[in-house]
PDB file of C-alpha atoms in Angstrom:
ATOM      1  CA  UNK A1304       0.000   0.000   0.000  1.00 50.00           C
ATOM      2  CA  UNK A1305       3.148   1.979   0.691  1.00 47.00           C
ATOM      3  CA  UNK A1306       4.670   1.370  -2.401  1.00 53.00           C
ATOM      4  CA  UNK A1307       1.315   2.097  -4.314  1.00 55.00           C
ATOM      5  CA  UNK A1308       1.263   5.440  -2.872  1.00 55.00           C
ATOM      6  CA  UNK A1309       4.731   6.849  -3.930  1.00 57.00           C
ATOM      7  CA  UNK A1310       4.160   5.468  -7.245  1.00 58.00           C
ATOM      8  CA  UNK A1311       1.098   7.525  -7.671  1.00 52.00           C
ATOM      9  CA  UNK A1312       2.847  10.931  -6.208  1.00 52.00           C
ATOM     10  CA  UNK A1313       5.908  10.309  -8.713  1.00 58.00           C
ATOM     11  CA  UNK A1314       3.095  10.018 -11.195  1.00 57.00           C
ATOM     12  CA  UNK A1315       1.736  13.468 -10.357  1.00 52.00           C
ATOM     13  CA  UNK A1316       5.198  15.355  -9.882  1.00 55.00           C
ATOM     14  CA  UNK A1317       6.586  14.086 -13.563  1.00 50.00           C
ATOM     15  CA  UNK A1318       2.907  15.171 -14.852  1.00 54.00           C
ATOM     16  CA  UNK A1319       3.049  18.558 -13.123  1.00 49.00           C
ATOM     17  CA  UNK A1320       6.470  19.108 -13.825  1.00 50.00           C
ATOM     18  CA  UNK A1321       6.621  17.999 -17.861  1.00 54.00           C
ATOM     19  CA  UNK A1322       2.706  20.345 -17.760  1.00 50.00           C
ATOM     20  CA  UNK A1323       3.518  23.536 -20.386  1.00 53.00           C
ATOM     21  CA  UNK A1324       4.155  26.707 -18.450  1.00 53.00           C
ATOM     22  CA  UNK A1325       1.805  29.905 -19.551  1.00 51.00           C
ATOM     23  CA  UNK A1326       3.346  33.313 -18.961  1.00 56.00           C
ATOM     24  CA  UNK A1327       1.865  36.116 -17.223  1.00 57.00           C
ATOM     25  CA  UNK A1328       0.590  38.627 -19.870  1.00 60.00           C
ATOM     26  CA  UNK A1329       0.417  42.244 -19.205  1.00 63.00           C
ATOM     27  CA  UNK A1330      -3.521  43.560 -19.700  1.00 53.00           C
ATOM     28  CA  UNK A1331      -3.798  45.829 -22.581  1.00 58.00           C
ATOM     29  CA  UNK A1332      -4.261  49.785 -21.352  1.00 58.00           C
ATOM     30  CA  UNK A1333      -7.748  51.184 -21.064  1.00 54.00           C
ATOM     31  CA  UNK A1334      -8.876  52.789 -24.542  1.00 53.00           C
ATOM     32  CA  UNK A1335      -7.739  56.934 -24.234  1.00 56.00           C
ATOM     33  CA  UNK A1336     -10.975  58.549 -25.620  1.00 58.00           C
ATOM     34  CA  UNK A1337      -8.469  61.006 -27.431  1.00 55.00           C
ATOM     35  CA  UNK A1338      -6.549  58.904 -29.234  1.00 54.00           C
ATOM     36  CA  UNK A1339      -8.226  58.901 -32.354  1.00 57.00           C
ATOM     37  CA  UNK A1340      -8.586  62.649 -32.252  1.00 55.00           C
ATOM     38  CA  UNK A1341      -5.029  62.707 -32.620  1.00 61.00           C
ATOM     39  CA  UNK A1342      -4.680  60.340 -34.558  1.00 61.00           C
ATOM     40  CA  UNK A1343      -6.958  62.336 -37.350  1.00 60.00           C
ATOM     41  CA  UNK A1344      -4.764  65.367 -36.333  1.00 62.00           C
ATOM     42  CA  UNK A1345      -1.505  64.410 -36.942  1.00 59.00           C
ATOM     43  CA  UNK A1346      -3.024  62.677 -40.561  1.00 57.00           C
ATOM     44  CA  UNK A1347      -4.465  65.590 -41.273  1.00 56.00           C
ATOM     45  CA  UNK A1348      -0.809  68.055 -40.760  1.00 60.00           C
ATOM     46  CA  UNK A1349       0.787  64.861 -42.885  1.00 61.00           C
ATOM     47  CA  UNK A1350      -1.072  65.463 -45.686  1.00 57.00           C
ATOM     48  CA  UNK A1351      -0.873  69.440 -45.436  1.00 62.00           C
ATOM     49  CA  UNK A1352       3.206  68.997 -45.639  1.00 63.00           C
ATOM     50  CA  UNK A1353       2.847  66.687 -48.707  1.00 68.00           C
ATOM     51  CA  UNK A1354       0.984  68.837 -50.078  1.00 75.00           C
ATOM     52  CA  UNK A1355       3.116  72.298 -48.831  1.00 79.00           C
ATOM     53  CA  UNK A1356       6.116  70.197 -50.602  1.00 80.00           C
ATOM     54  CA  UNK A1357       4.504  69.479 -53.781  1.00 79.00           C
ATOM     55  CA  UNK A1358       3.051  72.820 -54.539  1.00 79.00           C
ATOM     56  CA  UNK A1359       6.837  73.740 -53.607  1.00 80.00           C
ATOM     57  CA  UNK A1360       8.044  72.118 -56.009  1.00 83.00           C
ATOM     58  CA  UNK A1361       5.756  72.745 -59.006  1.00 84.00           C
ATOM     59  CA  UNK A1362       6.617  76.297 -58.284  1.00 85.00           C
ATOM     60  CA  UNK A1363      10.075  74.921 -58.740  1.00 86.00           C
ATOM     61  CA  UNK A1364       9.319  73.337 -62.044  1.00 87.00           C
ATOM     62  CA  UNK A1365       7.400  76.250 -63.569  1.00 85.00           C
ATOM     63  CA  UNK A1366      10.237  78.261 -63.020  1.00 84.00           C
ATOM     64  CA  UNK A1367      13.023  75.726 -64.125  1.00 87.00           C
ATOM     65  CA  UNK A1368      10.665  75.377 -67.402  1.00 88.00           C
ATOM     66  CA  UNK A1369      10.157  78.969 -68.180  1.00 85.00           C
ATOM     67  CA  UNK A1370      14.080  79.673 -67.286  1.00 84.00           C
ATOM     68  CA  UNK A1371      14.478  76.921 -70.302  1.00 88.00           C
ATOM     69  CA  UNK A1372      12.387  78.186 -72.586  1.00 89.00           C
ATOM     70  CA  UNK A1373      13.605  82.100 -72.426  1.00 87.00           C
ATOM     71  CA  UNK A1374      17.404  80.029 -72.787  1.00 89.00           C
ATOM     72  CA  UNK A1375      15.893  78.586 -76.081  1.00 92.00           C
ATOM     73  CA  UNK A1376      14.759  82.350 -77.337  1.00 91.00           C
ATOM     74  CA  UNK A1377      17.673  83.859 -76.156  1.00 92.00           C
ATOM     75  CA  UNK A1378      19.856  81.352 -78.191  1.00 93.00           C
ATOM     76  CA  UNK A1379      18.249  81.807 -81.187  1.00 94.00           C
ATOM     77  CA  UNK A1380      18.158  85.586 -80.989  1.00 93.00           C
ATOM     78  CA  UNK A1381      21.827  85.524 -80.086  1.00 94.00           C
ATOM     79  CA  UNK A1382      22.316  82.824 -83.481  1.00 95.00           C
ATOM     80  CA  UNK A1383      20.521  85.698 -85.825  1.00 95.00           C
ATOM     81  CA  UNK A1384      22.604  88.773 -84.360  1.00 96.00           C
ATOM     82  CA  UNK A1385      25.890  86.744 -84.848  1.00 96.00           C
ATOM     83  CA  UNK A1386      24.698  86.200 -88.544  1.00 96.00           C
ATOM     84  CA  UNK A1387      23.472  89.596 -89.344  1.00 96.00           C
ATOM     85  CA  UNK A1388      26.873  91.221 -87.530  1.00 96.00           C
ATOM     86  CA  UNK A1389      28.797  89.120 -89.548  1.00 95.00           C
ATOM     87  CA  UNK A1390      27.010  90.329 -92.728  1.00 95.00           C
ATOM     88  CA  UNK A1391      28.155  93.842 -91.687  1.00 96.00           C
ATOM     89  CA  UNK A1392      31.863  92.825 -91.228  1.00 96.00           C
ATOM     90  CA  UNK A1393      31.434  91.324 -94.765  1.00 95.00           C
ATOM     91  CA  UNK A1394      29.994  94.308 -96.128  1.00 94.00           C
ATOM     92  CA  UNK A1395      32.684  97.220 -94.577  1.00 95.00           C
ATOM     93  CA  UNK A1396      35.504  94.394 -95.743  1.00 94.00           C
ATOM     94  CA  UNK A1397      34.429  95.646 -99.492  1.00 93.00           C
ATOM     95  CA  UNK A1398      35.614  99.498 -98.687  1.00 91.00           C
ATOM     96  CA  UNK A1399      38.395 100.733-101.170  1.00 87.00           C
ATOM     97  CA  UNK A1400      39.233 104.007-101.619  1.00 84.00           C
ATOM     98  CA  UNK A1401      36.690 104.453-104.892  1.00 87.00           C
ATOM     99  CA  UNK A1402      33.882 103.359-102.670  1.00 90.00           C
ATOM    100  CA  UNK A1403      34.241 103.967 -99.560  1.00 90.00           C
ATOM    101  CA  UNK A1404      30.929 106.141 -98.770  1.00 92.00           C
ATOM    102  CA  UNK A1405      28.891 104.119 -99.948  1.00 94.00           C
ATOM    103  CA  UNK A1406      30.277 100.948 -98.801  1.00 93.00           C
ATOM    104  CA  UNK A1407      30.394 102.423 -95.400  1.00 94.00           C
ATOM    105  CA  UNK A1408      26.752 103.875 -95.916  1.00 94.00           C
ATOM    106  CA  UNK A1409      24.880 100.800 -96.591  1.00 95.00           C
ATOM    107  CA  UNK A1410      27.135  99.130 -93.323  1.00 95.00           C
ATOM    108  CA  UNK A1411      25.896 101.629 -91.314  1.00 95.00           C
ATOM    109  CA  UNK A1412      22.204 100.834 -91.954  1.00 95.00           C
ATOM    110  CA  UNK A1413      22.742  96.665 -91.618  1.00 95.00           C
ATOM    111  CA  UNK A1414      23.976  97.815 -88.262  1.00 95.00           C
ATOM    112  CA  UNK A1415      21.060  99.568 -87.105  1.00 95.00           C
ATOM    113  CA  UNK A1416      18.812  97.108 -88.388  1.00 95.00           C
ATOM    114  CA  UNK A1417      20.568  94.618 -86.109  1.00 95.00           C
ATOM    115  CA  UNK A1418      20.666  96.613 -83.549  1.00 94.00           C
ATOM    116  CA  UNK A1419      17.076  97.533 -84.237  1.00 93.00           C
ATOM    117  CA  UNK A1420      15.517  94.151 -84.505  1.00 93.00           C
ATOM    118  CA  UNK A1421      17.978  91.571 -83.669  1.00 93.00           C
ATOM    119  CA  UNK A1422      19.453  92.889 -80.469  1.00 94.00           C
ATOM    120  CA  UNK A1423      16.065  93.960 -79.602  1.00 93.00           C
ATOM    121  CA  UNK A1424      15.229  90.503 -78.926  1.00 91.00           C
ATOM    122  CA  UNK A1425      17.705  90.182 -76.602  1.00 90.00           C
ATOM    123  CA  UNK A1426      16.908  93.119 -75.102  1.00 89.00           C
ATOM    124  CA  UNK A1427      13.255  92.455 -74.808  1.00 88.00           C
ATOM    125  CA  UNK A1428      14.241  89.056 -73.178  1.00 87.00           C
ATOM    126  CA  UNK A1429      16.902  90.099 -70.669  1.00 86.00           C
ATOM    127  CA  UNK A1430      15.956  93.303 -69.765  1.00 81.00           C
ATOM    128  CA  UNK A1431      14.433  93.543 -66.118  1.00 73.00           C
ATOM    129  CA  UNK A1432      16.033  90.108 -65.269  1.00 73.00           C
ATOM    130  CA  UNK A1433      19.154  88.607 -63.803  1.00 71.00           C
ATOM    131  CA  UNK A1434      20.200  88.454 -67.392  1.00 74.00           C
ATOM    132  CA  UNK A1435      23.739  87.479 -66.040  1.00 79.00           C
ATOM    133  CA  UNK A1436      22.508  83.873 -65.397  1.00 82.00           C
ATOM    134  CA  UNK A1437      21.651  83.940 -69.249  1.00 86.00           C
ATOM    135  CA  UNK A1438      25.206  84.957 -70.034  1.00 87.00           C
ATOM    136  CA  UNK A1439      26.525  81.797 -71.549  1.00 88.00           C
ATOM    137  CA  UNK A1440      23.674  82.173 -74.227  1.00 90.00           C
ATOM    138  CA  UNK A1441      23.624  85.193 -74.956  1.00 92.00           C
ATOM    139  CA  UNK A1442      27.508  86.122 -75.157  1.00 93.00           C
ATOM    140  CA  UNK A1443      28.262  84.860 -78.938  1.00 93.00           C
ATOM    141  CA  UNK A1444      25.924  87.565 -80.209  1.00 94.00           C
ATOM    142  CA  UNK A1445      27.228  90.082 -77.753  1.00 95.00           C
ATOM    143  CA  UNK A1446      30.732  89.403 -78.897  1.00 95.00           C
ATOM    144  CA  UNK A1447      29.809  89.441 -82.217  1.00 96.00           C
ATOM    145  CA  UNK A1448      28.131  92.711 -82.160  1.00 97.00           C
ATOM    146  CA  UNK A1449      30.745  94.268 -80.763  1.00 96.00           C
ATOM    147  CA  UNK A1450      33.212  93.257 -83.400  1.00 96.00           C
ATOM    148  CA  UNK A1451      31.134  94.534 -85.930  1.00 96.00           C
ATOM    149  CA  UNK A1452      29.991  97.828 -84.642  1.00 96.00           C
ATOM    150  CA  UNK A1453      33.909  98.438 -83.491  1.00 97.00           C
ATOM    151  CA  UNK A1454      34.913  97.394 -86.871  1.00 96.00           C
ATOM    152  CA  UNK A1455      32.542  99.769 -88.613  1.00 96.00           C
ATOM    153  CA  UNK A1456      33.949 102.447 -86.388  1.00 95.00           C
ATOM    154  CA  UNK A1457      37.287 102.174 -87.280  1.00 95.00           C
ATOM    155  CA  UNK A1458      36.992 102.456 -91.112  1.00 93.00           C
ATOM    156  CA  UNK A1459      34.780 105.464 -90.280  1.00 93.00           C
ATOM    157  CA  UNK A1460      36.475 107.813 -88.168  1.00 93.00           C
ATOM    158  CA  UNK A1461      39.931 105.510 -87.392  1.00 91.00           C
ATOM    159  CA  UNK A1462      38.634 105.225 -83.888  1.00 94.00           C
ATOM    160  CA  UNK A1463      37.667 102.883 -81.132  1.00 95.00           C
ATOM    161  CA  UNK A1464      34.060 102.717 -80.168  1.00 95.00           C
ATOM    162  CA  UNK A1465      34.072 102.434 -76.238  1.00 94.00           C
ATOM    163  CA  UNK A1466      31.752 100.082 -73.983  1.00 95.00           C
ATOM    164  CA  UNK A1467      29.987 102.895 -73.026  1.00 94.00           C
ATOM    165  CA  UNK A1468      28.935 104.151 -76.245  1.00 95.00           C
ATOM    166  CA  UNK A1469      27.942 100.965 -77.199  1.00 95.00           C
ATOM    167  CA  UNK A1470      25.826 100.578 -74.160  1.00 94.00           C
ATOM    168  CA  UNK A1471      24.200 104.112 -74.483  1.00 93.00           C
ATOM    169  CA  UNK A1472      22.994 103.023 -78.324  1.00 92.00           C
ATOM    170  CA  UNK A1473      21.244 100.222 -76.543  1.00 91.00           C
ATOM    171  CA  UNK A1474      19.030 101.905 -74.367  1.00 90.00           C
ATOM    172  CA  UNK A1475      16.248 103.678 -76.158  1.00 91.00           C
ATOM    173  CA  UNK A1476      15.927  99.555 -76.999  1.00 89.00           C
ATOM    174  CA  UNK A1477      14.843  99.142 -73.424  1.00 85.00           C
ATOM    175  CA  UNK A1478      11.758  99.890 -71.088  1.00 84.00           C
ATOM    176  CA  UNK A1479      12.752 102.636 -69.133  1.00 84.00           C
ATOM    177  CA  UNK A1480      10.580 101.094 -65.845  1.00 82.00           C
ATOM    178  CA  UNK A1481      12.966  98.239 -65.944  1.00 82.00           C
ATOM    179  CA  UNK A1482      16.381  97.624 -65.777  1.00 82.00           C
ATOM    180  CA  UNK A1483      18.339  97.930 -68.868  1.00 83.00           C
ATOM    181  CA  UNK A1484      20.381  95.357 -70.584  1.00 83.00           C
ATOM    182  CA  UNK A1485      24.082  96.027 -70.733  1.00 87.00           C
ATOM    183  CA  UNK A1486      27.109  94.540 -72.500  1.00 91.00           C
ATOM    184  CA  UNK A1487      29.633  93.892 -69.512  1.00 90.00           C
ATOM    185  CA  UNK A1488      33.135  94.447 -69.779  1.00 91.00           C
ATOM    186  CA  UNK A1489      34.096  90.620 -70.512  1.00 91.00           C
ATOM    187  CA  UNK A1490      32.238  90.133 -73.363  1.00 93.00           C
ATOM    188  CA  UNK A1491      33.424  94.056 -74.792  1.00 95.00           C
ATOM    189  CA  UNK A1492      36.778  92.542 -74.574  1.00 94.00           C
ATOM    190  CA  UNK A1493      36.177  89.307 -76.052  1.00 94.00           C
ATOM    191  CA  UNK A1494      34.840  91.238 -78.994  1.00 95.00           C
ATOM    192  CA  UNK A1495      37.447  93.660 -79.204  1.00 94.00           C
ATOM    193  CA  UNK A1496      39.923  90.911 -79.362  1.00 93.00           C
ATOM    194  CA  UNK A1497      38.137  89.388 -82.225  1.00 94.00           C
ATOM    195  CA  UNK A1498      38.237  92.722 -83.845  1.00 95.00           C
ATOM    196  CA  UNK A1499      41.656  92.710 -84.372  1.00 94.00           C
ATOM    197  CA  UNK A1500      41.522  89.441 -86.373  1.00 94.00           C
ATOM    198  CA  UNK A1501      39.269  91.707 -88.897  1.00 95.00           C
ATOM    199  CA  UNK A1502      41.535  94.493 -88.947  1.00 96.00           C
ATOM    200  CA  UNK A1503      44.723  91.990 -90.332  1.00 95.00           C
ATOM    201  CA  UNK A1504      42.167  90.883 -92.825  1.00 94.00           C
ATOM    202  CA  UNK A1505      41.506  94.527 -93.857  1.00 94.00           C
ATOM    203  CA  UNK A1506      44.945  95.860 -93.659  1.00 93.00           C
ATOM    204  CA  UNK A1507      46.457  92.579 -95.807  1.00 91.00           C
ATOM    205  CA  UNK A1508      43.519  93.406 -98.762  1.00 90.00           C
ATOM    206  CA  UNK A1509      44.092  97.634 -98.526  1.00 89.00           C
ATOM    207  CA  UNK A1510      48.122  96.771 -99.088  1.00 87.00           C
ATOM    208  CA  UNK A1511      47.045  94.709-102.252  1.00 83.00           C
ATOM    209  CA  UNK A1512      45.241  98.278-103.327  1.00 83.00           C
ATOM    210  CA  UNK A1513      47.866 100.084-102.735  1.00 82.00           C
ATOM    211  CA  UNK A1514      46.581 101.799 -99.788  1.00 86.00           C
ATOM    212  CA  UNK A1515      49.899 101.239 -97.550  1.00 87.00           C
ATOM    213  CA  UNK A1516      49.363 104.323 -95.604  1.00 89.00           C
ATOM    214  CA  UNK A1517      45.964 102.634 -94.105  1.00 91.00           C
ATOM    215  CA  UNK A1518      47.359  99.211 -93.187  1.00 92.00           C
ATOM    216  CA  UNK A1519      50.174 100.855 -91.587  1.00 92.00           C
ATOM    217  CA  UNK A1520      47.732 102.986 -89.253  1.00 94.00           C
ATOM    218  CA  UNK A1521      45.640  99.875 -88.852  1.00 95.00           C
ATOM    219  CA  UNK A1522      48.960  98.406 -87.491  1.00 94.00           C
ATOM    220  CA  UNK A1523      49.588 101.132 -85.106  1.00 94.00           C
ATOM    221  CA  UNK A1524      46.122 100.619 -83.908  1.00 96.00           C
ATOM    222  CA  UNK A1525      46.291  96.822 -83.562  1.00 95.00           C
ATOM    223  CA  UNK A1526      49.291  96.936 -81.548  1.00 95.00           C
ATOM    224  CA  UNK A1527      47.828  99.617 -79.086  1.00 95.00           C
ATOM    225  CA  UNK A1528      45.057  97.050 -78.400  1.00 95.00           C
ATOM    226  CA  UNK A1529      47.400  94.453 -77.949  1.00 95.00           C
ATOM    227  CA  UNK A1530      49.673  96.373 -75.293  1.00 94.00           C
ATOM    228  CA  UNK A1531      46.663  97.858 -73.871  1.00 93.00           C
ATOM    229  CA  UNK A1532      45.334  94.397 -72.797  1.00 92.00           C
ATOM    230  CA  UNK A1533      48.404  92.595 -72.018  1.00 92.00           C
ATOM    231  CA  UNK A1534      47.949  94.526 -68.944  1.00 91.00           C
ATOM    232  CA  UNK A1535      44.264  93.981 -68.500  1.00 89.00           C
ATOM    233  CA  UNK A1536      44.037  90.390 -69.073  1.00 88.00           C
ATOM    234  CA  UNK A1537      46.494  89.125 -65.810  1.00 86.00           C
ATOM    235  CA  UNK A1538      44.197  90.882 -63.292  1.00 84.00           C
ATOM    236  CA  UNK A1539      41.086  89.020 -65.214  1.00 82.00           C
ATOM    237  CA  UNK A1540      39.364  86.423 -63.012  1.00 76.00           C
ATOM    238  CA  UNK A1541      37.841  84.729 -65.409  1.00 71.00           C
ATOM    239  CA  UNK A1542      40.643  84.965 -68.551  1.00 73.00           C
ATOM    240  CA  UNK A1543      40.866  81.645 -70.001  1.00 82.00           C
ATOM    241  CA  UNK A1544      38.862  82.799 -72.911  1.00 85.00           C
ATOM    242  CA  UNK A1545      40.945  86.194 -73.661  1.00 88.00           C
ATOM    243  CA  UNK A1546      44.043  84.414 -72.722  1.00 87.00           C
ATOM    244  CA  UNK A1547      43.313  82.195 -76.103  1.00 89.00           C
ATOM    245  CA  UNK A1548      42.347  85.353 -77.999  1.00 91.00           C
ATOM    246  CA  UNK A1549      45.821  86.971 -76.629  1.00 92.00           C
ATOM    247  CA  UNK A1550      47.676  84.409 -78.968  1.00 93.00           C
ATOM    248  CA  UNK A1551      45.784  84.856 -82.011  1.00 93.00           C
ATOM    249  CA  UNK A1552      45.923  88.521 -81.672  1.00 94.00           C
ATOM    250  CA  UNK A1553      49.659  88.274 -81.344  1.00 94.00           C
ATOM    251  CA  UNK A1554      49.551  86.833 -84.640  1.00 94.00           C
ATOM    252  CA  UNK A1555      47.326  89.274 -85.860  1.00 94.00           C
ATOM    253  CA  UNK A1556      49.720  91.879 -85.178  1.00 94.00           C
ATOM    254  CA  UNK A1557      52.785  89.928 -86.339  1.00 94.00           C
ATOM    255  CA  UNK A1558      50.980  89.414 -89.650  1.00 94.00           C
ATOM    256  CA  UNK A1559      50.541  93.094 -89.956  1.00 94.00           C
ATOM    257  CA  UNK A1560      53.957  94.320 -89.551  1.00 93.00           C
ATOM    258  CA  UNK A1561      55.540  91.527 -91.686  1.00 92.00           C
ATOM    259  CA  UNK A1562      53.146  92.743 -94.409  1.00 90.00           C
ATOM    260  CA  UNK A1563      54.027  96.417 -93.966  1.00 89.00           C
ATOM    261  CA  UNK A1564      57.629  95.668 -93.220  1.00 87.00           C
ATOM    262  CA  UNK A1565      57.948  93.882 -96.886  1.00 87.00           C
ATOM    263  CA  UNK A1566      56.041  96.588 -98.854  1.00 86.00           C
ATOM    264  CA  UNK A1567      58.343  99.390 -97.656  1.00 82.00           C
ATOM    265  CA  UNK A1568      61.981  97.477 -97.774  1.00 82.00           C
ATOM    266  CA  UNK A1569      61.311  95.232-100.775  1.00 76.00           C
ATOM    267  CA  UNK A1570      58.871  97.817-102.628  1.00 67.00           C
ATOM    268  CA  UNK A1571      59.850  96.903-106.058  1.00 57.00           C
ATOM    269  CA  UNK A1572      58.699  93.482-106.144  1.00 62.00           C
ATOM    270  CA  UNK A1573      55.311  94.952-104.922  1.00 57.00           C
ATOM    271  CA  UNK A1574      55.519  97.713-108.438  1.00 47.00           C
ATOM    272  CA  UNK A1575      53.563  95.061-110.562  1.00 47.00           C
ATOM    273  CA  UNK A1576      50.640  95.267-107.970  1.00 50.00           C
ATOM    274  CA  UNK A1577      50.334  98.964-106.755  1.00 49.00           C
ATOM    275  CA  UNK A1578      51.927 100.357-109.859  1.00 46.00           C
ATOM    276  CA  UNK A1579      53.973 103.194-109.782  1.00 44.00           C
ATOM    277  CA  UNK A1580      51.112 105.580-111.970  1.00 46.00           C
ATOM    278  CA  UNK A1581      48.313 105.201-109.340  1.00 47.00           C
ATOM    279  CA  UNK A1582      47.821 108.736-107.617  1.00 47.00           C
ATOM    280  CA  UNK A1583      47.667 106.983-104.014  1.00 47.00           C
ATOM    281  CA  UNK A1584      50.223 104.658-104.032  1.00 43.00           C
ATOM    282  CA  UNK A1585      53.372 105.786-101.886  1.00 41.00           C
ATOM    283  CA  UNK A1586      55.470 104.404-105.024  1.00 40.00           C
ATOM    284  CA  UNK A1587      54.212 107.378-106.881  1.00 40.00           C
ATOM    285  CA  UNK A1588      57.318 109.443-108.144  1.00 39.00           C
ATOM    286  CA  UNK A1589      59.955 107.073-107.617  1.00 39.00           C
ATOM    287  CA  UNK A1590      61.730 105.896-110.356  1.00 39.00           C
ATOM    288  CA  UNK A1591      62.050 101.962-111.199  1.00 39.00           C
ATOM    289  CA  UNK A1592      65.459 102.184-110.955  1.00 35.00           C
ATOM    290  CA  UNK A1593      65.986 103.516-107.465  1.00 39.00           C
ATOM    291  CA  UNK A1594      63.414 100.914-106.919  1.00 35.00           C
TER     292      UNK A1594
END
């Protein structure tokens, strides 16, 4: 009986002991009454920052899209100025000295009518903006411009014309309630180094007329620019551009004083070409012998 009765409590400790074990769970908290109240409100200032950012940003977009746009006009304004002012530095290029007013007549006119309609459009573009974020666009036209209105100059009055000439012929172009468009130095000096390339042309095709007297005052003018801005350019901060136009300008000059250097020491090989009988050439009275 004994025996029976500790076999029956082992029974009962192995069963208890091998029973699964449940843990003591924590009771959920009592439901706060404004929960979903803020719930709703911090939903609701969610979706007013989503949609705070994406009217942000489609004020962002507008912008960026008309900023593209006015780059796409200002391009192709600044294509058709480069084009016309070119047509003007081909057109003074045909001066001699038997038609020289009227060549320099009708040059004067294609330069007012790009001025007039051409850099208008520029003008009507840029004008009241921060047109200086538009430079890059704009600039080839600019230069361009100021190569041929400089380049009329000169064969006109054997001047320079200065930035702020240029600048003051620009702004009856302009609303006077907004801010005018101006050509900035850097892109006046960009031009004015092109310039020179069109003066070696000219003075190479007036020594073939016989006109050595010109060429040699288009050299002396040439190699003022060039001394003049080898002392401007080094204090340039951004002269990577001019620094290119430096060399070629150098060779520009160099050009022009080799040419003028071989007409007046080895003028007799130059008698079949000017002719010692034409009225302007500086051969005029000098015998072919002494030649």
């Amino acid at each position: 009986m004994l025996n029976s009765s500790a076999a029956l409590f082992r029974r009962i400790s192995v069963s208890w002991l091998m029973a699964p074990k449940f843990k003591p769970r924590r009771l959920p908290p009592a439901a706060d009454p404004a929960l979903p109240l803020q719930r709703s409100t911090k939903l609701a200032r969610t979706m007013s920052t989503h949609s705070s950012i994406k009217d942000a940003f489609s004020t962002y977009a507008d912008y960026l899209n008309a900023l593209n746009e006015k780059r796409e006009r200002v391009v192709k304004a600044s294509r058709d100025v480069t084009m016309n002012s070119k047509k003007v530095i081909f057109q003074v290029h045909r001066i001699s000295k038997n038609n020289r007013e009227e060549v320099l007549e009708k040059a004067d006119k294609d330069l007012a009518a790009v001025r007039d309609l051409h850099i208008f459009r520029l003008v009507k573009e840029l004008q009241g903006t921060d047109f200086w974020k538009l430079r890059r666009a704009y600039s080839p036209g600019v230069q361009e411009y100021v190569e041929a209105a400089t380049f009329f100059k000169f064969c006109q009055t054997g001047n320079l014309l200065n930035l702020d000439e240029i600048n003051a012929s620009l702004l009856p172009l302009s609303d006077p309630s907004l801010e005018p468009l101006q050509i900035n130095l850097l892109d006046y000096l960009l031009g004015l180094a092109d310039l020179t390339g069109e003066l070696m042309r000219l003075a190479i095709g007036r020594i073939s007329d016989g006109e050595v007297e010109f060429a040699e005052r288009i050299c002396r003018f040439v190699r003022d620019i060039y001394r003049e801005l080898t002392l401007v350019v080094p204090l340039m901060d951004d002269s990577s551009d001019m620094e290119t136009k430096m060399v070629t300008m150098l060779q520009s000059v160099v050009k022009i004083e080799n040419a003028c250097f071989s007409v007046r020491v080895r003028g007799s090989e130059y008698i079949p070409l000017l002719g010692t009988g034409d009225p302007s050439s500086f051969l005029l009275g000098v015998s072919e012998v002494e030649l």
